[in-house]
Amino acid sequence: MKAGRTMGWLRWLVPAVLVMAWLGIAGVGGPTFGRLDEVSANDQASFLPRSAEATEAGDWQAKFRDSDEVPAVVVVESDTAFTPAQRGEAARLKAGIEALKLGSAVVGPIPSHDGKAVQFIVPIASSGELRDAVKELRDVVRPGAPDGMRAYVTGPAGLTADLVNAFGGIDGVLLLVALGAVFVILLLVYRSLVLPIMVLVTSMFALCAAILLVFGMAKLGWIQLNGQSQGILSILVIGAATDYALLFVARFREALTHTTHRTRAVLSAWKASFEPILASGATVIIALLCLLFSDLNSNKALGPVAAAGIVCALFAALTLLPAFMALLGRAAFWPFRPKLLPDDEHEPALVTGLEGQKGLWHGVGTLVSRRPRVVWIASVLLLLAASAGVLQLKANGVPQTDVILAASDAVDGQAALARHFDAGSGSPVVVVASEGAAQRVLDKVKAADGVGDAYLLAEGSVPITGAPGTPADPAVRDGRVLINATLNSAADSAEAEDAVQSLRASVKDADAGALVGGVTAIALDTNTTAQRDLAVIIPVVLVVILFILMLLLRSVVAPVLLVLSVVLSYGAAMGVSAWVFNGIFAFPGADATVPLFGFVFLVALGVDYNIFLMSRVREESLKHGTRPGILRGLGVTGGVITSAGVVLAATFAALGVIPIMFLVQLAFIVAFGVLLDTVLVRSLLVPALAYDLGARIWWPGKLSKEPGRLSKEPADVAGPAAREDGVAEGHTVR
């Protein structure tokens, strides 16, 4: 009696302790959401590797600056040439700008050649909050512009501020949209009020733990966090934790039809779901950590950030959710609580594998079993046709002015600059050369195609123009001089990148150690490095996933086919995405990192659903034989995996509310790809191919040698053994 009382206390105490522990984690991690800006950087240069030429040039450029300032460009334009009175009024605007004391001396007004615009160069000290400084500047410039004229704040500072503003919805709007979408889907799936809340609480607590872990890593300098990684982290944790929760809840519900003992049902569900959830989580974690092989800092940072999120989602799904279920029991499913089945209904006798199934999944199983070869060949042909669109994908980077999809004062200002000044004004190309080769390099720069003007820099950031009264000696740092060059093309255009490539080849003829950097060079090096990363990381991810699948399924053939199926699904998703981006959204292109991120997420997450399916198929095949096991596994997992796919697609689609082209494109690719994988690959292609091959799918494992039933043991939760509590049918169920 005493032992029974002790066990009763433990059944309540252990879940309660787990819930309290997670409450403590959420209590600390929740407030950390608002502090992520402290350890986040969104400037383009922070994405580059240390080895990039633009990075090295930027390091040298910093030595020539008296302070770490970011330039803003104020542009005032009119439809007609300025009158003398208007020029005087525009000049007086300088006093209002200088009164803000944002940084060092303001340069300007600089009139345009057509007389219809003036510009000011406003250095902004990086010690303060850049977004706030740009807002102050705009508040002065807009009302201070002459009547009938338009004023903009653009340049590197203006564009960065608008980019930060665009990311501003990540902590609020993004989470609300994602959680709202998941809640609605869960209500439809479970038709319960309590269970969706428990699943969402599990996801949110996992996110709080992930935020706390990521904040600590960033604070210690182990990772470099940016808004892009931050948004993906939130979506990934919510989606993954919900997927794992759906799998656990499905096994828990199944267990409750075989026993009245809530603790025994939780343990049975935990045992049944532990291996597929762990294998799924490990696959995604290791695939994400493969991003550490990237040369781009943004990719390299996303790996551990997202992996930390999956770790927290995994632990929450395997500890917090089981604790909730142990405390709630059948009440979690109210008002449609699972009923205890009679002993003779626990496990239908299987001949085809379709026994006991009805509705959609009975129809899918029937189709797969009757025409397996037709089904998988038709699926492959459909995916190949969709993959043809990959040839239309323009993933060579996009101009910085096209990255922000919302209204942007800085983007409008860049257009105004291009109308009246050299298009590259405000974002010069930076050339670092040795002191002895300064003049030769300067001559090469001035003669280069696409360069409008160039000058050596003297002390105090004063240009050496050759005009009377200007300093004659250039500034020298450790035997190096600095040359600024203004391009004829906009700094973020393809023409500007071509000019930088040509310039790099040209200046090295005069000085082998010369470096070319600046905004355009940063974009160019980012795109080049991203394409290199794609070629390096994709094979590594595939090998890692293949190895994990071999360990899980104890087979070689099945893992190879599963990996090939998700690669084909990825190709189809990218092909359809290319058609949508070009034909519907009319995007000018795609960020060079989009194919890599799309691959990592789609392949890792696509394998997830195949793991959920094939782990159950293997379990059923051990009891009933391969072909009946395939149909049985497809039927019992069909609903939960489809629900998981819809949830994950909805959470990634929520990224589309952030007006950043990269995130909108990634949202569509992953959402569409996950649905394609769930509906076509996992529901038709994989089962039909496995059914066609039969027991050969398990080669060289035991199942491939003995296609009949290997074991007639009942399931863990089936049969009279599950009724050790002695509660007879019809008694009160907890």
XYZ file of C-alpha atoms in Angstrom:
734
model
C 0.000 0.000 0.000
C 2.825 2.335 0.942
C 4.626 1.634 -2.325
C 1.425 2.300 -4.259
C 0.954 5.616 -2.462
C 4.561 6.597 -3.264
C 4.079 5.756 -6.937
C 0.901 7.834 -6.960
C 2.758 10.862 -5.628
C 5.536 10.394 -8.173
C 3.014 10.359 -11.025
C 2.011 13.867 -10.014
C 5.328 15.141 -8.664
C 7.580 14.422 -11.665
C 5.303 16.142 -14.236
C 4.718 19.061 -11.856
C 8.475 19.542 -11.338
C 9.059 19.475 -15.104
C 6.334 22.080 -15.688
C 7.735 24.326 -12.922
C 11.266 24.016 -14.339
C 10.041 25.102 -17.779
C 8.068 27.959 -16.209
C 11.333 29.175 -14.696
C 13.101 28.986 -18.057
C 10.284 30.891 -19.753
C 10.266 33.482 -16.975
C 13.914 34.283 -17.655
C 13.918 33.762 -21.426
C 10.708 35.649 -22.200
C 11.991 39.123 -21.252
C 15.147 38.432 -23.276
C 13.101 38.851 -26.485
C 13.353 42.608 -26.135
C 17.112 42.524 -25.615
C 18.137 40.729 -28.801
C 18.809 44.081 -30.512
C 21.724 44.502 -28.084
C 23.577 41.614 -29.719
C 22.236 41.865 -33.281
C 23.842 43.489 -36.343
C 22.129 44.003 -39.712
C 24.759 45.818 -41.753
C 25.839 44.081 -44.938
C 29.540 44.023 -44.025
C 28.844 41.869 -40.968
C 27.782 39.028 -43.314
C 31.197 38.724 -44.985
C 34.014 36.320 -44.090
C 37.304 37.675 -42.769
C 39.102 36.456 -45.896
C 37.013 38.509 -48.365
C 38.846 41.325 -50.151
C 36.072 43.768 -49.225
C 36.535 42.847 -45.536
C 40.287 43.484 -45.695
C 39.707 46.779 -47.489
C 37.146 47.756 -44.838
C 39.657 47.064 -42.067
C 42.188 49.375 -43.757
C 39.526 52.004 -44.387
C 38.755 52.094 -40.662
C 42.368 53.143 -39.980
C 41.862 56.295 -42.048
C 38.770 57.385 -40.154
C 39.013 59.590 -37.102
C 35.891 57.920 -35.728
C 33.559 55.041 -36.552
C 30.950 57.001 -38.457
C 28.358 55.901 -41.000
C 27.524 58.472 -43.702
C 23.973 59.548 -44.405
C 23.189 61.442 -47.602
C 20.539 64.163 -47.540
C 19.104 64.895 -50.989
C 16.852 67.872 -51.756
C 15.421 67.917 -55.280
C 13.057 69.973 -57.385
C 11.383 69.471 -60.750
C 12.976 72.721 -61.989
C 16.345 74.379 -61.479
C 16.842 76.049 -58.103
C 16.412 79.839 -57.990
C 19.055 81.813 -56.054
C 16.554 82.219 -53.189
C 15.889 78.480 -53.094
C 19.613 77.717 -53.114
C 20.017 80.004 -50.100
C 17.106 78.327 -48.341
C 18.575 74.879 -49.015
C 21.956 76.035 -47.723
C 20.340 77.170 -44.461
C 19.182 73.584 -43.936
C 22.785 72.775 -43.041
C 22.535 74.711 -39.786
C 19.583 72.609 -38.641
C 21.443 69.405 -39.490
C 24.594 70.486 -37.673
C 22.543 71.416 -34.591
C 21.720 67.727 -34.153
C 25.431 66.989 -33.525
C 25.181 63.514 -34.994
C 28.853 63.257 -35.856
C 31.697 65.172 -37.468
C 31.346 68.126 -39.878
C 28.531 68.086 -42.431
C 29.699 68.399 -46.055
C 27.550 70.439 -48.451
C 25.402 71.687 -49.938
C 26.790 70.073 -53.106
C 24.777 71.177 -56.176
C 23.984 68.804 -59.019
C 25.090 69.524 -62.596
C 21.495 70.057 -63.725
C 20.869 72.541 -60.896
C 17.772 70.658 -59.733
C 19.180 69.104 -56.548
C 21.671 69.510 -53.732
C 23.100 66.922 -51.385
C 24.686 66.931 -47.931
C 26.995 64.244 -46.540
C 26.094 63.778 -42.862
C 28.441 61.545 -40.834
C 26.597 59.745 -38.008
C 28.564 58.432 -35.039
C 28.124 54.678 -34.612
C 28.241 55.009 -30.824
C 24.531 55.877 -30.758
C 21.426 54.122 -32.091
C 21.628 54.580 -35.868
C 17.887 54.198 -36.412
C 17.109 56.946 -33.886
C 19.742 59.259 -35.377
C 18.316 58.846 -38.892
C 14.808 59.516 -37.576
C 16.015 62.766 -35.949
C 17.680 63.756 -39.197
C 14.500 63.109 -41.199
C 12.434 65.096 -38.705
C 14.670 68.114 -39.395
C 15.160 67.669 -43.137
C 11.559 67.154 -44.279
C 10.012 70.319 -42.776
C 13.202 72.297 -43.460
C 13.232 71.721 -47.220
C 12.179 74.663 -49.435
C 8.506 74.756 -50.392
C 7.605 72.496 -53.299
C 10.783 70.431 -52.975
C 11.329 66.841 -51.856
C 13.908 65.855 -49.240
C 15.249 62.376 -48.517
C 17.750 60.792 -46.130
C 19.570 57.950 -47.842
C 23.113 56.606 -48.164
C 24.492 53.729 -46.031
C 23.009 55.136 -42.810
C 19.553 55.692 -44.297
C 19.398 52.259 -45.932
C 20.590 50.509 -42.762
C 18.012 52.353 -40.645
C 15.191 51.370 -43.008
C 16.420 47.771 -43.018
C 16.347 47.706 -39.213
C 12.835 49.181 -39.285
C 11.724 46.468 -41.698
C 13.000 43.820 -39.283
C 11.137 45.562 -36.473
C 8.095 43.270 -36.753
C 10.044 40.112 -36.007
C 9.387 40.069 -32.259
C 5.737 41.123 -32.485
C 3.849 40.785 -35.761
C 5.702 37.673 -36.926
C 5.050 35.752 -33.714
C 1.393 36.772 -33.573
C 0.771 35.704 -37.169
C 2.632 32.399 -36.753
C 0.971 31.513 -33.446
C -2.464 32.513 -34.736
C -2.106 30.327 -37.826
C -0.888 27.347 -35.776
C -3.693 27.750 -33.229
C -6.392 27.710 -35.915
C -4.891 24.613 -37.572
C -4.616 22.792 -34.250
C -8.235 23.613 -33.419
C -9.284 22.037 -36.723
C -7.041 19.007 -36.208
C -7.902 18.214 -32.593
C -11.366 19.806 -32.235
C -10.261 20.506 -28.686
C -9.780 23.748 -26.777
C -7.212 22.524 -24.264
C -4.765 20.575 -26.441
C -3.927 23.380 -28.924
C -3.115 25.659 -25.978
C -0.832 23.024 -24.442
C 0.977 22.523 -27.759
C 1.404 26.272 -28.277
C 2.625 26.757 -24.712
C 5.173 24.008 -25.349
C 6.318 25.802 -28.510
C 6.525 29.202 -26.802
C 8.462 27.822 -23.834
C 10.872 26.161 -26.271
C 11.298 29.517 -28.018
C 11.962 31.277 -24.712
C 14.676 28.732 -23.925
C 16.135 29.146 -27.419
C 16.169 32.949 -27.134
C 17.949 32.714 -23.788
C 20.535 30.310 -25.193
C 21.130 32.349 -28.353
C 21.378 35.627 -26.424
C 24.034 34.103 -24.192
C 26.055 32.781 -27.134
C 25.882 36.154 -28.900
C 26.796 38.044 -25.719
C 29.885 35.858 -25.315
C 30.847 36.508 -28.939
C 30.458 32.879 -30.020
C 27.973 33.749 -32.770
C 26.991 36.804 -34.799
C 23.239 37.398 -34.669
C 21.234 39.360 -37.243
C 17.571 40.038 -37.933
C 17.483 37.337 -40.595
C 18.631 34.631 -38.147
C 16.332 35.989 -35.456
C 13.231 35.686 -37.643
C 14.117 32.201 -38.858
C 14.791 31.076 -35.271
C 11.292 32.036 -34.098
C 9.567 30.310 -36.998
C 11.749 27.214 -36.883
C 11.270 26.615 -33.160
C 7.493 27.074 -33.266
C 7.151 24.877 -36.354
C 9.493 22.109 -35.174
C 8.154 21.988 -31.610
C 4.587 21.781 -32.942
C 5.545 18.995 -35.365
C 7.173 16.949 -32.605
C 4.187 17.629 -30.368
C 1.780 16.375 -33.030
C 3.685 13.118 -33.325
C 3.769 12.592 -29.550
C 0.086 13.487 -29.115
C -0.892 11.041 -31.874
C 0.872 8.190 -30.056
C -0.571 9.350 -26.719
C -4.091 9.361 -28.119
C -3.511 5.906 -29.571
C -2.240 4.673 -26.198
C -5.319 6.034 -24.407
C -7.505 3.737 -26.507
C -5.657 0.779 -24.927
C -5.290 1.789 -21.279
C -7.028 3.898 -18.656
C -3.767 4.715 -16.868
C -2.585 8.167 -17.950
C 1.007 7.694 -16.760
C 1.302 4.352 -18.535
C -0.151 5.920 -21.675
C 2.379 8.778 -21.522
C 5.277 6.356 -21.077
C 4.027 4.193 -23.934
C 3.666 7.242 -26.216
C 7.074 8.559 -25.156
C 8.717 5.208 -25.908
C 7.020 4.965 -29.312
C 7.768 8.540 -30.386
C 11.200 9.036 -28.817
C 13.261 7.444 -31.592
C 11.587 9.165 -34.584
C 11.503 12.540 -32.796
C 15.141 12.221 -31.752
C 16.212 11.091 -35.235
C 14.215 13.896 -36.813
C 15.668 16.520 -34.470
C 19.205 15.182 -34.851
C 18.870 15.290 -38.643
C 17.819 18.941 -38.630
C 20.400 19.924 -35.983
C 23.327 18.321 -37.786
C 22.165 19.649 -41.173
C 22.011 23.159 -39.713
C 25.432 22.805 -38.107
C 26.799 22.001 -41.573
C 26.352 25.740 -42.195
C 29.483 26.175 -40.070
C 31.370 25.135 -43.211
C 30.117 28.342 -44.836
C 32.440 31.269 -45.476
C 29.635 33.791 -45.059
C 29.293 34.972 -41.485
C 25.502 35.212 -41.857
C 25.264 31.537 -42.885
C 27.780 30.455 -40.304
C 25.846 32.242 -37.563
C 22.485 30.784 -38.599
C 23.771 27.226 -38.120
C 24.264 27.271 -34.317
C 21.393 29.740 -33.806
C 18.842 27.514 -35.557
C 20.394 24.314 -34.139
C 20.018 25.728 -30.626
C 16.354 26.351 -31.401
C 15.801 22.759 -32.560
C 17.530 21.417 -29.421
C 15.118 23.422 -27.266
C 12.121 22.308 -29.365
C 13.245 18.696 -29.003
C 13.594 18.885 -25.219
C 10.287 20.708 -24.805
C 8.429 18.119 -26.898
C 9.977 15.220 -24.964
C 9.687 16.689 -21.446
C 7.190 19.545 -21.087
C 4.426 18.193 -23.335
C 4.522 14.680 -21.774
C 4.332 16.378 -18.368
C 1.213 18.296 -19.468
C -0.344 15.089 -20.789
C 0.498 13.181 -17.606
C -1.287 15.835 -15.555
C -4.293 16.209 -17.849
C -4.816 12.703 -19.211
C -7.942 12.380 -21.335
C -9.062 15.855 -20.263
C -6.527 17.287 -22.724
C -8.770 16.115 -25.585
C -12.005 17.590 -24.202
C -14.696 17.568 -25.493
C -13.775 14.640 -27.802
C -11.916 12.366 -25.421
C -10.484 9.109 -26.831
C -12.498 6.047 -25.802
C -11.139 2.808 -24.445
C -11.451 0.111 -27.089
C -12.508 -3.481 -26.397
C -9.657 -5.986 -26.423
C -10.694 -7.501 -29.726
C -10.509 -4.100 -31.475
C -6.962 -3.231 -30.446
C -5.130 -4.639 -33.419
C -7.032 -5.708 -36.522
C -5.750 -8.808 -38.267
C -3.764 -7.538 -41.228
C -3.621 -9.187 -44.608
C -3.347 -6.228 -46.993
C -2.583 -3.554 -44.408
C -5.757 -1.604 -45.205
C -7.891 -3.348 -42.600
C -9.426 -0.953 -40.116
C -8.747 2.092 -42.303
C -11.364 4.322 -43.875
C -11.722 7.650 -45.583
C -8.935 9.483 -47.391
C -6.023 7.332 -46.269
C -7.836 4.107 -47.136
C -8.256 5.549 -50.632
C -4.594 6.591 -50.862
C -3.474 3.158 -49.612
C -5.709 1.438 -52.151
C -4.258 3.517 -54.984
C -0.687 2.812 -53.854
C -1.277 -0.924 -53.530
C -3.066 -1.332 -56.878
C -0.835 0.833 -59.108
C 2.427 1.389 -57.197
C 4.672 1.715 -60.237
C 2.319 4.053 -62.070
C 1.995 6.213 -58.941
C 5.697 6.639 -58.237
C 6.689 7.128 -61.889
C 3.961 9.748 -62.388
C 5.093 11.501 -59.174
C 8.708 11.568 -60.330
C 7.766 12.938 -63.749
C 5.640 15.668 -62.161
C 8.505 16.694 -59.864
C 10.979 16.683 -62.749
C 8.683 18.917 -64.796
C 8.399 21.360 -61.911
C 12.181 21.287 -61.433
C 12.681 22.682 -64.949
C 11.885 26.125 -63.562
C 15.211 26.119 -61.696
C 16.792 27.271 -64.950
C 14.833 30.535 -64.565
C 16.028 31.212 -61.003
C 18.083 34.428 -60.801
C 19.880 33.930 -57.488
C 22.780 36.309 -58.137
C 21.844 38.837 -55.486
C 19.573 41.859 -55.690
C 20.267 45.592 -55.357
C 20.150 46.776 -51.766
C 17.386 49.195 -52.733
C 15.213 46.212 -53.741
C 15.773 44.257 -50.526
C 13.181 46.307 -48.613
C 9.694 45.635 -49.986
C 7.935 48.273 -47.881
C 7.987 52.026 -48.528
C 11.485 53.359 -47.834
C 12.669 56.953 -47.743
C 16.246 55.756 -48.305
C 15.294 53.808 -51.445
C 13.461 56.844 -52.828
C 16.495 58.966 -51.969
C 18.828 56.656 -53.883
C 16.608 57.082 -56.936
C 16.787 60.878 -56.504
C 20.584 60.701 -56.254
C 20.739 58.703 -59.470
C 18.586 61.292 -61.262
C 20.844 64.249 -60.471
C 24.318 63.016 -59.455
C 26.723 60.260 -60.351
C 24.685 57.180 -59.471
C 27.346 55.903 -57.079
C 27.456 59.151 -55.125
C 27.389 58.599 -51.378
C 28.642 54.998 -51.631
C 32.142 55.270 -53.132
C 34.405 52.408 -54.054
C 37.384 52.282 -51.701
C 40.833 51.398 -53.043
C 43.699 50.721 -50.626
C 47.151 50.950 -52.237
C 50.785 51.107 -51.153
C 52.199 54.610 -50.721
C 54.819 54.178 -53.460
C 52.212 53.154 -56.044
C 49.605 55.764 -55.074
C 49.718 57.838 -58.265
C 49.875 54.836 -60.590
C 46.884 53.247 -58.887
C 44.969 56.542 -58.922
C 45.579 56.858 -62.671
C 44.316 53.302 -63.196
C 41.189 54.017 -61.143
C 40.388 57.221 -63.047
C 40.842 55.439 -66.376
C 38.707 52.424 -65.405
C 35.363 51.852 -67.124
C 32.395 52.891 -65.003
C 34.335 55.295 -62.737
C 33.115 58.895 -62.764
C 35.619 60.470 -60.374
C 38.428 59.434 -58.018
C 40.708 61.139 -55.521
C 43.340 60.410 -52.897
C 42.395 61.043 -49.284
C 44.378 63.507 -47.165
C 44.373 63.938 -43.377
C 40.985 64.845 -41.938
C 39.149 62.955 -44.735
C 39.811 65.825 -47.176
C 40.033 64.896 -50.866
C 43.162 65.798 -52.828
C 41.637 67.330 -55.947
C 44.538 69.405 -57.219
C 42.565 72.610 -56.695
C 44.343 75.555 -54.983
C 44.288 75.367 -51.204
C 43.820 71.590 -50.949
C 46.463 69.480 -49.153
C 49.099 68.012 -51.437
C 50.148 65.023 -49.334
C 47.906 61.973 -48.944
C 47.073 60.399 -45.588
C 49.291 57.368 -44.955
C 48.619 54.475 -42.567
C 51.260 51.745 -42.242
C 52.550 52.479 -45.735
C 49.073 52.492 -47.343
C 46.962 55.254 -48.904
C 43.241 55.438 -49.542
C 41.505 56.285 -52.822
C 37.772 56.999 -53.078
C 36.103 56.446 -56.457
C 32.560 57.379 -57.477
C 30.910 55.022 -59.954
C 28.676 56.065 -62.818
C 26.223 53.307 -61.880
C 24.203 52.895 -58.686
C 26.330 51.239 -56.029
C 23.967 48.269 -55.705
C 23.550 47.586 -59.433
C 24.930 44.754 -61.563
C 26.812 47.361 -63.639
C 28.572 48.581 -60.492
C 29.630 45.020 -59.604
C 31.037 44.566 -63.108
C 32.951 47.842 -62.690
C 34.434 46.624 -59.375
C 35.547 43.330 -60.917
C 37.221 45.220 -63.766
C 38.757 47.694 -61.328
C 40.256 44.915 -59.197
C 42.025 43.455 -62.188
C 43.195 46.879 -63.339
C 44.668 48.211 -60.065
C 46.576 44.998 -59.405
C 48.586 45.690 -62.553
C 49.874 48.850 -60.844
C 50.045 47.406 -57.300
C 49.751 43.668 -56.683
C 48.707 44.284 -53.066
C 45.947 46.794 -53.837
C 42.527 46.088 -52.332
C 39.129 47.222 -53.623
C 36.284 47.521 -51.120
C 33.175 49.564 -50.382
C 29.442 48.868 -50.579
C 29.528 47.407 -54.088
C 32.525 45.195 -53.332
C 30.772 43.889 -50.217
C 27.726 42.859 -52.277
C 29.932 41.268 -54.934
C 31.976 39.261 -52.409
C 28.795 38.196 -50.602
C 27.316 36.751 -53.796
C 30.545 35.022 -54.801
C 30.977 33.457 -51.365
C 27.329 32.349 -51.232
C 27.702 30.449 -54.504
C 30.833 28.762 -53.190
C 28.973 27.776 -50.010
C 26.202 26.172 -52.052
C 28.668 23.847 -53.781
C 30.416 22.893 -50.521
C 27.560 22.519 -48.032
C 24.973 20.622 -50.098
C 27.085 17.404 -50.399
C 27.969 17.560 -46.693
C 24.300 17.854 -45.655
C 23.265 14.961 -47.902
C 25.954 12.650 -46.532
C 25.037 13.486 -42.928
C 21.317 12.894 -43.482
C 21.997 9.649 -45.343
C 24.098 8.368 -42.444
C 21.409 9.171 -39.849
C 18.724 7.467 -41.916
C 20.866 4.344 -42.265
C 21.239 4.152 -38.488
C 17.511 4.668 -37.925
C 16.154 2.303 -40.586
C 18.979 -0.293 -40.469
C 19.001 -0.216 -44.246
C 20.906 1.221 -47.202
C 18.318 1.171 -49.992
C 15.541 2.979 -48.112
C 17.748 5.899 -46.947
C 19.202 6.414 -50.423
C 15.726 6.531 -51.968
C 14.435 8.853 -49.241
C 17.300 11.301 -49.763
C 16.806 11.221 -53.535
C 13.101 11.911 -53.056
C 13.640 15.017 -50.933
C 16.332 16.308 -53.313
C 13.846 15.927 -56.167
C 11.213 17.664 -54.055
C 13.663 20.501 -53.374
C 14.344 20.917 -57.072
C 10.613 21.067 -57.803
C 10.030 23.620 -55.038
C 12.828 25.840 -56.347
C 11.560 25.495 -59.919
C 8.009 26.529 -59.048
C 9.367 29.318 -56.837
C 11.420 30.689 -59.739
C 8.290 30.872 -61.918
C 6.332 32.567 -59.128
C 9.106 35.074 -58.320
C 9.564 36.040 -61.961
C 6.024 35.830 -63.284
C 3.786 36.809 -60.357
C 5.823 38.897 -57.929
C 8.149 40.293 -60.625
C 11.116 40.222 -58.255
C 14.351 41.493 -59.848
C 16.157 38.399 -58.628
C 16.907 36.480 -55.445
C 19.497 36.734 -52.736
C 22.439 34.440 -53.429
C 21.874 32.648 -50.097
C 18.246 31.732 -50.866
C 19.031 28.408 -52.661
C 21.281 27.282 -49.795
C 18.827 28.143 -47.020
C 15.994 26.627 -49.028
C 18.012 23.432 -49.445
C 18.979 23.095 -45.789
C 15.441 23.653 -44.532
C 13.585 21.664 -47.177
C 15.906 18.664 -47.200
C 16.250 18.484 -43.413
C 12.560 19.123 -42.752
C 11.433 17.004 -45.700
C 13.386 14.058 -44.345
C 11.555 14.645 -41.041
C 8.266 13.484 -42.520
C 9.895 10.520 -44.185
C 11.413 9.617 -40.818
C 7.991 9.806 -39.165
C 6.517 7.628 -41.927
C 9.270 5.068 -42.432
C 9.996 4.533 -38.733
C 6.332 3.563 -38.295
C 6.413 1.484 -41.490
C 9.411 -0.416 -40.143
C 7.625 -0.967 -36.833
C 4.562 -2.338 -38.637
C 6.661 -4.369 -41.087
C 8.309 -6.209 -38.227
C 4.867 -7.398 -37.144
C 2.977 -7.821 -40.408
C 5.427 -7.949 -43.304
C 6.712 -5.167 -45.556
C 3.819 -4.477 -47.930
C 1.044 -4.631 -45.302
C 3.343 -2.648 -43.014
C 3.712 0.098 -45.633
C -0.048 0.529 -46.024
C -0.645 0.293 -42.294
C 2.108 2.844 -41.572
C 0.786 5.183 -44.259
C -2.732 4.992 -42.855
C -1.933 5.562 -39.182
C 0.553 8.377 -39.816
C -1.255 10.073 -42.698
C -3.329 12.468 -40.639
C -0.659 13.485 -38.147
C 2.091 13.998 -40.737
C -0.200 15.985 -43.023
C -1.212 18.143 -40.062
C 2.460 18.625 -39.169
C 3.242 19.656 -42.739
C 0.415 22.168 -42.834
C 1.525 23.624 -39.489
C 5.137 23.974 -40.604
C 4.102 25.497 -43.939
C 1.870 27.998 -42.136
C 4.613 29.025 -39.702
C 7.161 29.564 -42.468
C 4.578 31.412 -44.555
C 4.300 33.849 -41.637
C 7.809 35.071 -42.535
C 6.158 36.771 -45.490
C 4.768 39.492 -43.201
C 8.305 40.883 -42.776
C 8.899 43.177 -45.803
C 12.365 41.823 -46.613
C 12.739 40.139 -50.002
C 14.988 37.375 -48.679
C 12.480 36.369 -45.979
C 9.486 36.585 -48.327
C 11.239 34.342 -50.845
C 12.367 31.880 -48.185
C 8.831 31.832 -46.755
C 7.345 30.830 -50.110
C 10.054 28.264 -50.941
C 9.834 26.429 -47.617
C 6.041 26.668 -47.243
C 5.397 25.407 -50.777
C 8.178 22.822 -50.542
C 6.900 21.405 -47.250
C 3.366 21.086 -48.628
C 4.704 19.447 -51.793
C 6.744 17.037 -49.703
C 3.827 16.258 -47.411
C 1.143 15.830 -50.051
C 3.045 14.262 -52.940
C 6.395 12.848 -51.826
C 5.475 11.363 -48.443
C 1.874 10.394 -49.324
C 2.395 8.942 -52.804
C 5.954 8.758 -54.108
C 7.710 7.150 -51.129
C 4.949 4.643 -50.207
C 4.416 3.621 -53.839
C 8.148 3.166 -54.477
C 8.569 1.217 -51.238
C 5.515 -0.950 -52.039
C 6.847 -1.667 -55.520
C 10.227 -2.753 -54.164
C 8.740 -4.713 -51.287
C 11.162 -6.217 -48.763
C 14.136 -5.129 -50.907
C 13.624 -1.642 -49.491
C 15.236 -2.865 -46.224
C 18.396 -4.292 -47.806
C 20.758 -5.374 -46.294
C 18.803 -5.577 -43.007
C 16.913 -8.601 -41.686
C 13.609 -7.397 -43.074
C 14.960 -7.706 -46.617
C 15.706 -11.422 -46.099
C 12.445 -12.384 -44.434
C 9.556 -10.505 -46.020
C 6.886 -12.263 -43.959
C 6.000 -11.498 -40.379
C 9.123 -11.509 -38.214
C 7.264 -11.023 -34.981
C 3.734 -11.613 -33.808
C 4.238 -9.702 -30.558
C 1.459 -7.223 -29.816
C 2.157 -3.521 -29.797
C 3.354 -2.011 -26.519
C -0.022 -0.500 -25.855
C -2.178 -3.298 -27.320
C -3.854 -6.234 -25.668
C -4.640 -7.196 -22.091
C -1.070 -6.526 -20.928
C -1.808 -2.820 -21.196
C -4.525 -3.178 -18.552
C -2.217 -3.888 -15.646
C -4.063 -1.284 -13.642
C -6.991 -3.687 -13.560
C -9.614 -1.091 -14.488
C -12.430 -2.830 -16.244
C -14.108 -1.414 -19.306
C -16.891 0.922 -18.306
C -15.213 2.126 -15.095
C -14.381 5.778 -14.576
C -11.517 6.843 -16.844
C -9.029 9.452 -15.658
